[in-house]
Tab-separated table of C-alpha atoms in Angstrom:
chain	number	residue	atom	x	y	z
A	164	UNK	CA	18.361	-57.620	130.771
A	165	UNK	CA	18.210	-54.535	133.040
A	166	UNK	CA	21.435	-53.923	134.944
A	167	UNK	CA	19.764	-53.989	138.343
A	168	UNK	CA	18.418	-57.503	137.651
A	169	UNK	CA	21.783	-58.813	136.522
A	170	UNK	CA	23.558	-57.312	139.542
A	171	UNK	CA	21.058	-58.736	142.064
A	172	UNK	CA	21.071	-62.190	140.501
A	173	UNK	CA	24.836	-62.468	140.178
A	174	UNK	CA	25.456	-61.342	143.756
A	175	UNK	CA	23.110	-63.986	145.114
A	176	UNK	CA	24.412	-66.748	142.869
A	177	UNK	CA	28.015	-66.079	143.741
A	178	UNK	CA	27.089	-66.389	147.407
A	179	UNK	CA	25.720	-69.830	146.666
A	180	UNK	CA	29.018	-70.919	145.132
A	181	UNK	CA	27.184	-72.169	142.048
A	182	UNK	CA	27.599	-69.338	139.537
A	183	UNK	CA	29.571	-71.293	136.947
A	184	UNK	CA	27.127	-74.191	137.048
A	185	UNK	CA	24.206	-71.826	136.592
A	186	UNK	CA	25.633	-69.900	133.662
A	187	UNK	CA	27.313	-72.713	131.817
A	188	UNK	CA	30.806	-71.635	132.868
A	189	UNK	CA	31.293	-68.717	130.459
A	190	UNK	CA	34.343	-66.541	131.023
A	191	UNK	CA	35.385	-63.102	129.886
A	192	UNK	CA	37.197	-64.681	126.914
A	193	UNK	CA	34.241	-66.782	125.730
A	194	UNK	CA	30.949	-65.962	124.066
A	195	UNK	CA	28.368	-64.207	126.221
A	196	UNK	CA	26.763	-66.631	128.662
A	197	UNK	CA	23.108	-67.547	128.417
A	198	UNK	CA	20.956	-66.262	131.280
A	199	UNK	CA	21.528	-67.828	134.682
A	200	UNK	CA	18.802	-69.823	136.389
A	201	UNK	CA	17.964	-66.861	138.631
A	202	UNK	CA	17.598	-64.556	135.626
A	203	UNK	CA	15.522	-67.099	133.690
A	204	UNK	CA	13.113	-67.443	136.614
A	205	UNK	CA	13.188	-63.670	137.273
A	206	UNK	CA	13.852	-63.964	140.992
A	207	UNK	CA	14.960	-60.308	141.152
A	208	UNK	CA	11.394	-59.306	140.221
A	209	UNK	CA	9.857	-60.858	143.348
A	210	UNK	CA	7.157	-58.458	144.613
A	211	UNK	CA	7.358	-56.979	148.127
A	212	UNK	CA	4.222	-58.877	149.179
A	213	UNK	CA	5.842	-62.244	148.445
A	214	UNK	CA	9.072	-61.281	150.212
A	215	UNK	CA	7.127	-60.011	153.226
A	216	UNK	CA	5.202	-63.292	153.502
A	217	UNK	CA	8.442	-65.292	153.296
A	218	UNK	CA	9.887	-63.176	156.099
A	219	UNK	CA	6.772	-63.698	158.230
A	220	UNK	CA	6.253	-67.427	157.702
A	221	UNK	CA	9.857	-68.612	157.292
A	222	UNK	CA	11.493	-66.280	159.827
A	223	UNK	CA	13.792	-64.697	157.249
A	224	UNK	CA	15.445	-61.320	157.052
A	225	UNK	CA	14.769	-59.216	153.927
A	226	UNK	CA	18.242	-60.091	152.614
A	227	UNK	CA	17.717	-63.810	153.217
A	228	UNK	CA	14.340	-63.785	151.452
A	229	UNK	CA	15.806	-62.211	148.303
A	230	UNK	CA	18.876	-64.438	148.329
A	231	UNK	CA	16.812	-67.561	148.950
A	232	UNK	CA	14.831	-67.200	145.717
A	233	UNK	CA	18.019	-66.839	143.682
A	234	UNK	CA	19.710	-69.746	145.450
A	235	UNK	CA	16.675	-71.998	144.931
A	236	UNK	CA	16.632	-71.246	141.206
A	237	UNK	CA	20.310	-72.154	140.886
A	238	UNK	CA	19.957	-75.244	143.077
A	239	UNK	CA	17.048	-76.518	140.987
A	240	UNK	CA	19.029	-76.175	137.766
A	241	UNK	CA	22.187	-77.713	139.251
A	242	UNK	CA	20.282	-80.647	140.774
A	243	UNK	CA	18.508	-81.235	137.452
A	244	UNK	CA	21.810	-81.388	135.559
A	245	UNK	CA	23.246	-83.794	138.122
A	246	UNK	CA	20.161	-85.994	138.003
A	247	UNK	CA	20.598	-86.193	134.248
A	248	UNK	CA	24.299	-87.025	134.633
A	249	UNK	CA	23.961	-89.560	137.469
A	250	UNK	CA	21.152	-91.491	135.820
A	251	UNK	CA	20.007	-94.555	137.745
A	252	UNK	CA	22.366	-93.803	140.660
A	253	UNK	CA	20.566	-90.548	141.521
A	254	UNK	CA	19.012	-90.695	145.009
A	255	UNK	CA	17.477	-87.243	145.449
A	256	UNK	CA	18.446	-83.628	146.105
A	257	UNK	CA	17.447	-80.927	148.558
A	258	UNK	CA	18.380	-77.455	149.783
A	259	UNK	CA	19.120	-76.359	153.361
A	260	UNK	CA	19.921	-73.142	155.204
A	261	UNK	CA	17.838	-70.069	155.917
A	262	UNK	CA	18.691	-68.677	152.481
A	263	UNK	CA	18.773	-72.109	150.768
A	264	UNK	CA	22.471	-71.686	149.941
A	265	UNK	CA	23.317	-75.358	150.584
A	266	UNK	CA	22.421	-77.935	147.940
A	267	UNK	CA	22.943	-81.632	148.701
A	268	UNK	CA	22.737	-84.336	146.033
A	269	UNK	CA	22.598	-88.022	146.964
A	270	UNK	CA	23.967	-90.890	144.893
A	271	UNK	CA	24.504	-94.626	145.296
A	272	UNK	CA	27.750	-94.507	143.320
A	273	UNK	CA	30.918	-93.356	145.102
A	274	UNK	CA	32.532	-92.320	141.818
A	275	UNK	CA	29.890	-89.584	141.416
A	276	UNK	CA	30.822	-87.607	144.511
A	277	UNK	CA	33.637	-85.634	142.870
A	278	UNK	CA	31.378	-84.503	140.026
A	279	UNK	CA	28.728	-83.423	142.525
A	280	UNK	CA	31.202	-81.400	144.577
A	281	UNK	CA	32.601	-79.788	141.427
A	282	UNK	CA	29.278	-77.965	140.990
A	283	UNK	CA	29.476	-76.473	144.499
A	284	UNK	CA	26.948	-78.938	145.919
A	285	UNK	CA	27.477	-81.339	148.805
A	286	UNK	CA	27.566	-85.049	147.973
A	287	UNK	CA	25.911	-87.762	150.063
A	288	UNK	CA	26.577	-91.448	149.412
A	289	UNK	CA	23.552	-93.648	150.167
A	290	UNK	CA	22.442	-97.232	149.578
A	291	UNK	CA	19.087	-96.842	147.801
A	292	UNK	CA	18.276	-95.026	144.562
A	293	UNK	CA	15.311	-92.714	144.234
A	294	UNK	CA	13.821	-95.067	141.634
A	295	UNK	CA	14.031	-98.036	144.031
A	296	UNK	CA	12.276	-96.180	146.822
A	297	UNK	CA	9.622	-94.844	144.432
A	298	UNK	CA	8.922	-98.414	143.368
A	299	UNK	CA	8.450	-99.387	147.024
A	300	UNK	CA	6.045	-96.472	147.486
A	301	UNK	CA	4.012	-97.524	144.459
A	302	UNK	CA	3.679	-101.041	145.900
A	303	UNK	CA	2.462	-99.647	149.233
A	304	UNK	CA	-0.029	-97.372	147.449
A	305	UNK	CA	-1.841	-100.365	146.041
A	306	UNK	CA	-2.470	-101.799	149.523
A	307	UNK	CA	-2.695	-98.672	151.695
A	308	UNK	CA	-5.824	-97.725	153.600
A	309	UNK	CA	-7.043	-94.865	155.798
A	310	UNK	CA	-4.811	-95.951	158.699
A	311	UNK	CA	-1.677	-95.303	156.581
A	312	UNK	CA	-2.803	-92.127	154.819
A	313	UNK	CA	0.533	-90.711	153.563
A	314	UNK	CA	3.560	-92.325	151.888
A	315	UNK	CA	6.580	-90.524	150.458
A	316	UNK	CA	10.299	-90.857	149.778
A	317	UNK	CA	12.496	-88.792	152.096
A	318	UNK	CA	15.814	-88.220	150.277
A	319	UNK	CA	17.489	-86.874	153.423
A	320	UNK	CA	17.105	-90.193	155.277
A	321	UNK	CA	17.152	-92.327	152.095
A	322	UNK	CA	14.029	-94.123	153.308
A	323	UNK	CA	10.372	-94.463	152.443
A	324	UNK	CA	8.220	-92.723	155.071
A	325	UNK	CA	4.822	-94.147	156.031
A	326	UNK	CA	2.508	-92.161	158.291
A	327	UNK	CA	0.124	-94.184	160.437
A	328	UNK	CA	-2.902	-93.098	162.461
A	329	UNK	CA	-3.157	-96.395	164.349
A	330	UNK	CA	-0.366	-98.315	166.084
A	331	UNK	CA	0.761	-101.260	163.976
A	332	UNK	CA	-0.925	-100.077	160.772
A	333	UNK	CA	2.370	-99.425	158.982
A	334	UNK	CA	3.820	-102.788	160.059
A	335	UNK	CA	0.743	-104.549	158.686
A	336	UNK	CA	1.093	-102.689	155.392
A	337	UNK	CA	4.755	-103.648	155.092
A	338	UNK	CA	3.956	-107.276	155.826
A	339	UNK	CA	1.159	-107.320	153.244
A	340	UNK	CA	3.449	-105.980	150.524
A	341	UNK	CA	6.679	-107.724	151.504
A	342	UNK	CA	8.490	-104.409	151.978
A	343	UNK	CA	11.557	-104.558	154.209
A	344	UNK	CA	11.252	-102.607	157.451
A	345	UNK	CA	14.854	-101.402	157.062
A	346	UNK	CA	13.751	-99.344	154.042
A	347	UNK	CA	10.929	-97.577	155.887
A	348	UNK	CA	10.586	-94.877	158.534
A	349	UNK	CA	7.251	-94.986	160.358
A	350	UNK	CA	5.779	-91.719	161.635
A	351	UNK	CA	2.789	-91.678	163.969
A	352	UNK	CA	0.281	-88.933	163.191
A	353	UNK	CA	-2.907	-87.888	164.931
A	354	UNK	CA	-4.438	-86.272	161.844
A	355	UNK	CA	-5.412	-87.677	158.462
A	356	UNK	CA	-5.440	-85.453	155.366
A	357	UNK	CA	-8.744	-84.556	153.776
A	358	UNK	CA	-9.704	-82.564	150.698
A	359	UNK	CA	-10.099	-78.904	151.610
A	360	UNK	CA	-13.519	-78.113	150.195
A	361	UNK	CA	-16.172	-76.187	152.110
A	362	UNK	CA	-19.998	-76.163	151.840
A	363	UNK	CA	-20.439	-73.064	154.001
A	364	UNK	CA	-19.889	-70.549	151.225
A	365	UNK	CA	-17.150	-67.964	150.742
A	366	UNK	CA	-15.782	-65.514	148.239
A	367	UNK	CA	-13.676	-67.397	145.676
A	368	UNK	CA	-15.700	-69.497	143.259
A	369	UNK	CA	-18.775	-71.586	143.861
A	370	UNK	CA	-19.775	-74.936	142.391
A	371	UNK	CA	-23.421	-75.335	141.388
A	372	UNK	CA	-24.208	-72.324	143.566
A	373	UNK	CA	-23.165	-73.928	146.867
A	374	UNK	CA	-19.732	-75.468	147.582
A	375	UNK	CA	-16.682	-73.182	147.493
A	376	UNK	CA	-13.130	-73.688	146.272
A	377	UNK	CA	-10.287	-71.431	145.155
A	378	UNK	CA	-9.053	-70.522	141.701
A	379	UNK	CA	-5.697	-72.098	140.906
A	380	UNK	CA	-3.917	-70.580	137.896
A	381	UNK	CA	-5.521	-68.697	135.004
A	382	UNK	CA	-5.043	-70.492	131.677
A	383	UNK	CA	-6.151	-70.330	128.083
A	384	UNK	CA	-7.121	-73.023	125.593
A	385	UNK	CA	-7.222	-71.484	122.181
A	386	UNK	CA	-9.474	-68.453	122.516
A	387	UNK	CA	-11.077	-69.746	125.733
A	388	UNK	CA	-10.108	-68.300	129.118
A	389	UNK	CA	-10.309	-70.369	132.281
A	390	UNK	CA	-8.355	-71.711	135.228
A	391	UNK	CA	-6.776	-74.863	136.625
A	392	UNK	CA	-8.024	-76.123	139.972
A	393	UNK	CA	-8.494	-79.272	142.067
A	394	UNK	CA	-10.446	-82.214	140.719
A	395	UNK	CA	-12.308	-82.876	143.952
A	396	UNK	CA	-13.968	-79.453	143.651
A	397	UNK	CA	-16.227	-80.516	140.774
A	398	UNK	CA	-16.933	-82.899	137.915
A	399	UNK	CA	-17.233	-82.196	134.204
A	400	UNK	CA	-20.400	-80.145	133.738
A	401	UNK	CA	-20.385	-78.618	137.227
A	402	UNK	CA	-21.220	-74.933	136.820
A	403	UNK	CA	-19.323	-72.187	138.606
A	404	UNK	CA	-19.881	-68.612	139.703
A	405	UNK	CA	-17.167	-66.193	140.703
A	406	UNK	CA	-16.259	-64.513	143.980
A	407	UNK	CA	-18.941	-61.922	143.150
A	408	UNK	CA	-21.589	-64.603	142.455
A	409	UNK	CA	-21.620	-63.693	138.762
A	410	UNK	CA	-21.967	-66.676	136.411
A	411	UNK	CA	-18.459	-67.765	135.520
A	412	UNK	CA	-18.248	-71.037	133.572
A	413	UNK	CA	-18.162	-74.794	134.026
A	414	UNK	CA	-15.790	-77.682	134.675
A	415	UNK	CA	-14.561	-79.150	131.389
A	416	UNK	CA	-12.663	-82.116	132.810
A	417	UNK	CA	-11.843	-83.472	136.251
A	418	UNK	CA	-9.890	-86.363	137.799
A	419	UNK	CA	-10.219	-87.406	141.464
A	420	UNK	CA	-9.057	-89.686	143.047
A	421	UNK	CA	-5.946	-91.011	141.274
A	422	UNK	CA	-4.901	-87.408	140.675
A	423	UNK	CA	-6.547	-84.193	141.853
A	424	UNK	CA	-6.794	-82.047	138.728
A	425	UNK	CA	-9.440	-80.138	136.807
A	426	UNK	CA	-9.976	-77.080	134.663
A	427	UNK	CA	-12.837	-74.631	134.328
A	428	UNK	CA	-13.663	-72.818	131.087
A	429	UNK	CA	-14.949	-69.299	131.763
A	430	UNK	CA	-17.507	-67.323	129.794
A	431	UNK	CA	-16.648	-64.127	127.923
A	432	UNK	CA	-17.177	-61.974	131.023
A	433	UNK	CA	-13.991	-63.373	132.569
A	434	UNK	CA	-10.434	-62.811	131.381
A	435	UNK	CA	-7.376	-64.810	132.415
A	436	UNK	CA	-4.622	-62.708	134.002
A	437	UNK	CA	-1.020	-63.700	134.879
A	438	UNK	CA	-1.522	-63.101	138.582
A	439	UNK	CA	-1.984	-64.825	141.920
A	440	UNK	CA	-3.752	-62.947	144.700
A	441	UNK	CA	-1.144	-62.103	147.318
A	442	UNK	CA	-1.188	-60.461	150.729
A	443	UNK	CA	-3.747	-57.673	150.970
A	444	UNK	CA	-5.082	-58.505	147.505
A	445	UNK	CA	-1.887	-57.428	145.719
A	446	UNK	CA	-1.063	-59.085	142.389
A	447	UNK	CA	1.841	-61.549	142.366
A	448	UNK	CA	3.129	-62.152	138.837
A	449	UNK	CA	3.383	-65.612	137.307
A	450	UNK	CA	6.187	-66.005	134.761
A	451	UNK	CA	6.484	-69.790	134.331
A	452	UNK	CA	5.921	-73.253	135.777
A	453	UNK	CA	9.339	-74.641	136.736
A	454	UNK	CA	8.918	-77.021	139.686
A	455	UNK	CA	11.314	-76.151	142.531
A	456	UNK	CA	13.439	-78.615	144.576
A	457	UNK	CA	12.872	-80.151	147.999
A	458	UNK	CA	13.587	-77.555	150.675
A	459	UNK	CA	12.625	-74.603	148.470
A	460	UNK	CA	10.219	-71.929	149.679
A	461	UNK	CA	6.650	-71.946	148.397
A	462	UNK	CA	3.648	-69.690	149.057
A	463	UNK	CA	-0.055	-70.474	148.768
A	464	UNK	CA	-3.077	-68.316	148.021
A	465	UNK	CA	-6.546	-69.462	149.056
A	466	UNK	CA	-9.990	-67.970	149.575
A	467	UNK	CA	-10.275	-68.978	153.245
A	468	UNK	CA	-6.883	-68.225	154.776
A	469	UNK	CA	-5.286	-65.961	152.175
A	470	UNK	CA	-1.522	-65.897	151.684
A	471	UNK	CA	0.837	-68.233	153.581
A	472	UNK	CA	4.330	-69.582	152.951
A	473	UNK	CA	6.395	-72.619	153.881
A	474	UNK	CA	8.762	-75.080	152.248
A	475	UNK	CA	8.554	-78.049	149.897
A	476	UNK	CA	9.090	-81.255	151.858
A	477	UNK	CA	8.784	-84.037	149.263
A	478	UNK	CA	7.670	-84.464	145.664
A	479	UNK	CA	5.812	-87.475	144.283
A	480	UNK	CA	3.938	-88.158	147.526
A	481	UNK	CA	0.960	-90.506	147.780
A	482	UNK	CA	-2.021	-89.617	149.970
A	483	UNK	CA	-5.060	-91.719	150.845
A	484	UNK	CA	-8.135	-89.585	151.486
A	485	UNK	CA	-11.488	-91.062	152.548
A	486	UNK	CA	-12.483	-90.823	148.861
A	487	UNK	CA	-9.428	-92.749	147.611
A	488	UNK	CA	-5.704	-92.491	146.901
A	489	UNK	CA	-3.992	-89.793	144.851
A	490	UNK	CA	-0.374	-90.023	143.726
A	491	UNK	CA	2.226	-87.593	142.465
A	492	UNK	CA	1.372	-84.706	144.796
A	493	UNK	CA	3.906	-82.516	146.602
A	494	UNK	CA	4.002	-82.320	150.407
A	495	UNK	CA	4.596	-78.897	152.017
A	496	UNK	CA	4.691	-77.139	155.388
A	497	UNK	CA	2.232	-74.480	154.219
A	498	UNK	CA	-1.004	-74.338	156.203
A	499	UNK	CA	-4.473	-74.397	154.637
A	500	UNK	CA	-8.105	-74.807	155.626
A	501	UNK	CA	-11.416	-75.840	154.000
A	502	UNK	CA	-12.234	-73.599	151.045
A	503	UNK	CA	-8.554	-73.167	150.098
A	504	UNK	CA	-8.765	-76.210	147.799
A	505	UNK	CA	-7.773	-75.594	144.202
A	506	UNK	CA	-5.793	-72.476	145.133
A	507	UNK	CA	-2.348	-71.491	143.900
A	508	UNK	CA	1.096	-72.573	145.092
A	509	UNK	CA	3.875	-70.370	143.750
A	510	UNK	CA	7.631	-70.264	144.329
A	511	UNK	CA	9.035	-66.861	143.436
A	512	UNK	CA	7.222	-66.243	140.160
A	513	UNK	CA	7.012	-69.932	139.172
A	514	UNK	CA	3.628	-71.653	139.368
A	515	UNK	CA	3.940	-74.913	141.308
A	516	UNK	CA	0.493	-76.453	141.657
A	517	UNK	CA	-3.030	-76.338	143.089
A	518	UNK	CA	-4.104	-77.123	146.644
A	519	UNK	CA	-5.357	-80.671	147.080
A	520	UNK	CA	-5.725	-81.326	150.812
A	521	UNK	CA	-3.947	-81.571	154.119
A	522	UNK	CA	-4.241	-81.642	157.871
A	523	UNK	CA	-4.043	-79.079	160.646
A	524	UNK	CA	-4.955	-75.418	160.183
A	525	UNK	CA	-3.461	-71.942	159.952
A	526	UNK	CA	-3.739	-71.322	163.712
A	527	UNK	CA	-1.747	-74.284	165.008
A	528	UNK	CA	0.053	-75.173	161.757
A	529	UNK	CA	-0.417	-77.974	159.301
A	530	UNK	CA	0.764	-80.044	156.361
A	531	UNK	CA	-0.670	-79.628	152.870
A	532	UNK	CA	-0.352	-81.275	149.475
A	533	UNK	CA	-0.528	-79.743	146.030
A	534	UNK	CA	-1.208	-81.299	142.655
A	535	UNK	CA	1.663	-80.135	140.402
A	536	UNK	CA	0.487	-77.797	137.658
A	537	UNK	CA	2.467	-79.056	134.668
A	538	UNK	CA	0.597	-82.388	134.488
A	539	UNK	CA	-2.695	-80.444	134.464
A	540	UNK	CA	-1.508	-78.213	131.622
A	541	UNK	CA	-0.299	-81.246	129.670
A	542	UNK	CA	-3.366	-83.427	130.282
A	543	UNK	CA	-5.840	-80.795	129.103
A	544	UNK	CA	-3.790	-78.890	126.523
A	545	UNK	CA	-3.841	-75.662	128.531
A	546	UNK	CA	-1.492	-72.681	128.326
A	547	UNK	CA	-0.523	-71.004	131.576
A	548	UNK	CA	-1.137	-67.260	131.528
A	549	UNK	CA	2.217	-65.595	132.235
A	550	UNK	CA	3.362	-61.995	132.424
A	551	UNK	CA	5.456	-60.605	129.579
A	552	UNK	CA	9.070	-61.658	129.319
A	553	UNK	CA	11.939	-60.542	127.140
A	554	UNK	CA	11.968	-62.925	124.150
A	555	UNK	CA	15.625	-62.152	123.437
A	556	UNK	CA	17.141	-61.444	120.048
A	557	UNK	CA	15.464	-63.114	117.093
A	558	UNK	CA	16.928	-64.013	113.708
A	559	UNK	CA	18.760	-61.183	111.970
A	560	UNK	CA	17.616	-59.648	108.670
A	561	UNK	CA	17.368	-62.330	106.025
A	562	UNK	CA	18.142	-65.128	108.514
A	563	UNK	CA	15.779	-68.126	108.664
A	564	UNK	CA	13.873	-69.127	111.781
A	565	UNK	CA	15.839	-71.800	113.659
A	566	UNK	CA	13.229	-74.522	113.232
A	567	UNK	CA	13.104	-77.865	115.050
A	568	UNK	CA	10.670	-79.789	117.197
A	569	UNK	CA	10.695	-77.395	120.172
A	570	UNK	CA	7.407	-75.506	120.427
A	571	UNK	CA	6.200	-72.764	122.761
A	572	UNK	CA	3.168	-73.858	124.799
A	573	UNK	CA	4.259	-77.487	125.050
A	574	UNK	CA	4.723	-78.958	128.516
A	575	UNK	CA	8.087	-80.721	128.655
A	576	UNK	CA	8.947	-83.233	131.377
A	577	UNK	CA	12.499	-83.828	132.530
A	578	UNK	CA	14.154	-86.168	130.050
A	579	UNK	CA	12.169	-85.028	127.002
A	580	UNK	CA	14.289	-84.338	123.905
A	581	UNK	CA	13.784	-81.728	121.178
A	582	UNK	CA	15.671	-80.177	118.308
A	583	UNK	CA	16.178	-76.453	117.800
A	584	UNK	CA	18.403	-74.643	115.341
A	585	UNK	CA	19.978	-77.868	114.125
A	586	UNK	CA	20.965	-79.064	117.624
A	587	UNK	CA	19.422	-81.572	120.025
A	588	UNK	CA	18.513	-80.769	123.618
A	589	UNK	CA	17.265	-82.724	126.639
A	590	UNK	CA	14.909	-81.131	129.191
A	591	UNK	CA	16.390	-81.096	132.702
A	592	UNK	CA	13.568	-79.278	134.566
A	593	UNK	CA	9.917	-79.819	133.733
A	594	UNK	CA	8.133	-76.662	132.508
A	595	UNK	CA	5.756	-75.232	129.936
A	596	UNK	CA	7.762	-73.721	127.096
A	597	UNK	CA	7.276	-70.080	126.187
A	598	UNK	CA	8.767	-67.555	123.808
A	599	UNK	CA	12.136	-66.467	125.199
A	600	UNK	CA	12.761	-69.900	126.713
A	601	UNK	CA	14.136	-71.513	123.552
A	602	UNK	CA	16.600	-74.298	124.516
A	603	UNK	CA	19.854	-72.470	123.684
A	604	UNK	CA	18.682	-69.456	125.734
A	605	UNK	CA	17.935	-71.235	129.010
A	606	UNK	CA	20.582	-73.722	130.228
A	607	UNK	CA	18.649	-73.871	133.496
A	608	UNK	CA	15.984	-75.828	131.619
A	609	UNK	CA	17.725	-77.540	128.690
A	610	UNK	CA	20.984	-79.469	128.231
A	611	UNK	CA	22.498	-79.707	124.755
A	612	UNK	CA	23.208	-83.321	123.741
């Protein structure tokens, strides 16, 4: 690892008070520590365009923008370890502060608070587990209609939030499902989310020569190049042309509603690159797909409004569009407009998901939702195109390969278990595995069991 990267990452992590948790607690007298979460996610490599957009949209100083990415990486890894440790008592986690230096983890078990504080995080004792509130949300999803378009768990308030467009709509939904009003916060909203497609034309990619959406993340499937995007942009067989109106490919699979996911296989004229289009057309590198925690910064690229940033508000949100309900999307404060659908959400260099829909606009502000990328990669057997990373030292001369069930290219969800080098590991942050991210090398992603 270059010295400048190690110095930048360690300075930021120490400021967060979470250095030992991020590195596994190695000391000068122990074996060399595996890379910290910030090093694994390469936060020190953030391009100037991304940092500038974070400063503009989040009101940060240059120092805060750099520190925030490192703090978010550490917070995500620490929260994932605590979620694994707390089990059923876990009630959510989030980051606060301009530079995301404050991590809070909620639990329903008082005995857990000391362990939470030992990592440098704040502990919050609450009455409802995340699993309980998610179960309530799932029940509401089955009965929700257009007048209650958004439902999500808010870990900060330890309640289920229901947005209503008509007075009394949320109360009627609660009554129909038998959900206690004490578990729910009702928010009145004047706008209902809608998919962000556009039939006026544009410059990203076109479906059947007319409608326009935005490329999500370049991927490969075997020798085929293509990209992940939103399901509402097209159905299997829908043909596409690129920003330059050159024939591009066709949708291979698509799901909408339920989820909002699809992928397009490109012809041989198009090559997948590990980039997202940033401010001014600059390339922003993609190095992985580790989903970031609530409160983390996230930036979006789309063909209508370009490059904008905000924060992650809630994961696992349910949204009812006029076309039907989708579940499992992430709610953000990033603005978007028609034509941005399918476009990329990225946090630092980590791919987050593709634009699904939202409300508002980029003049007055808005709320948007993205379909997380890892489920798309897993569902369709796709490999995210990432920029080169240091694979680390391999076996020495005459030494065998470590072996095991871990495999690069596989999408692992939190809780998945693998073997590698004769040891067992449990995934603590969902991601697509890649060379250099073998379990013993990345404690931010894997916990030895």
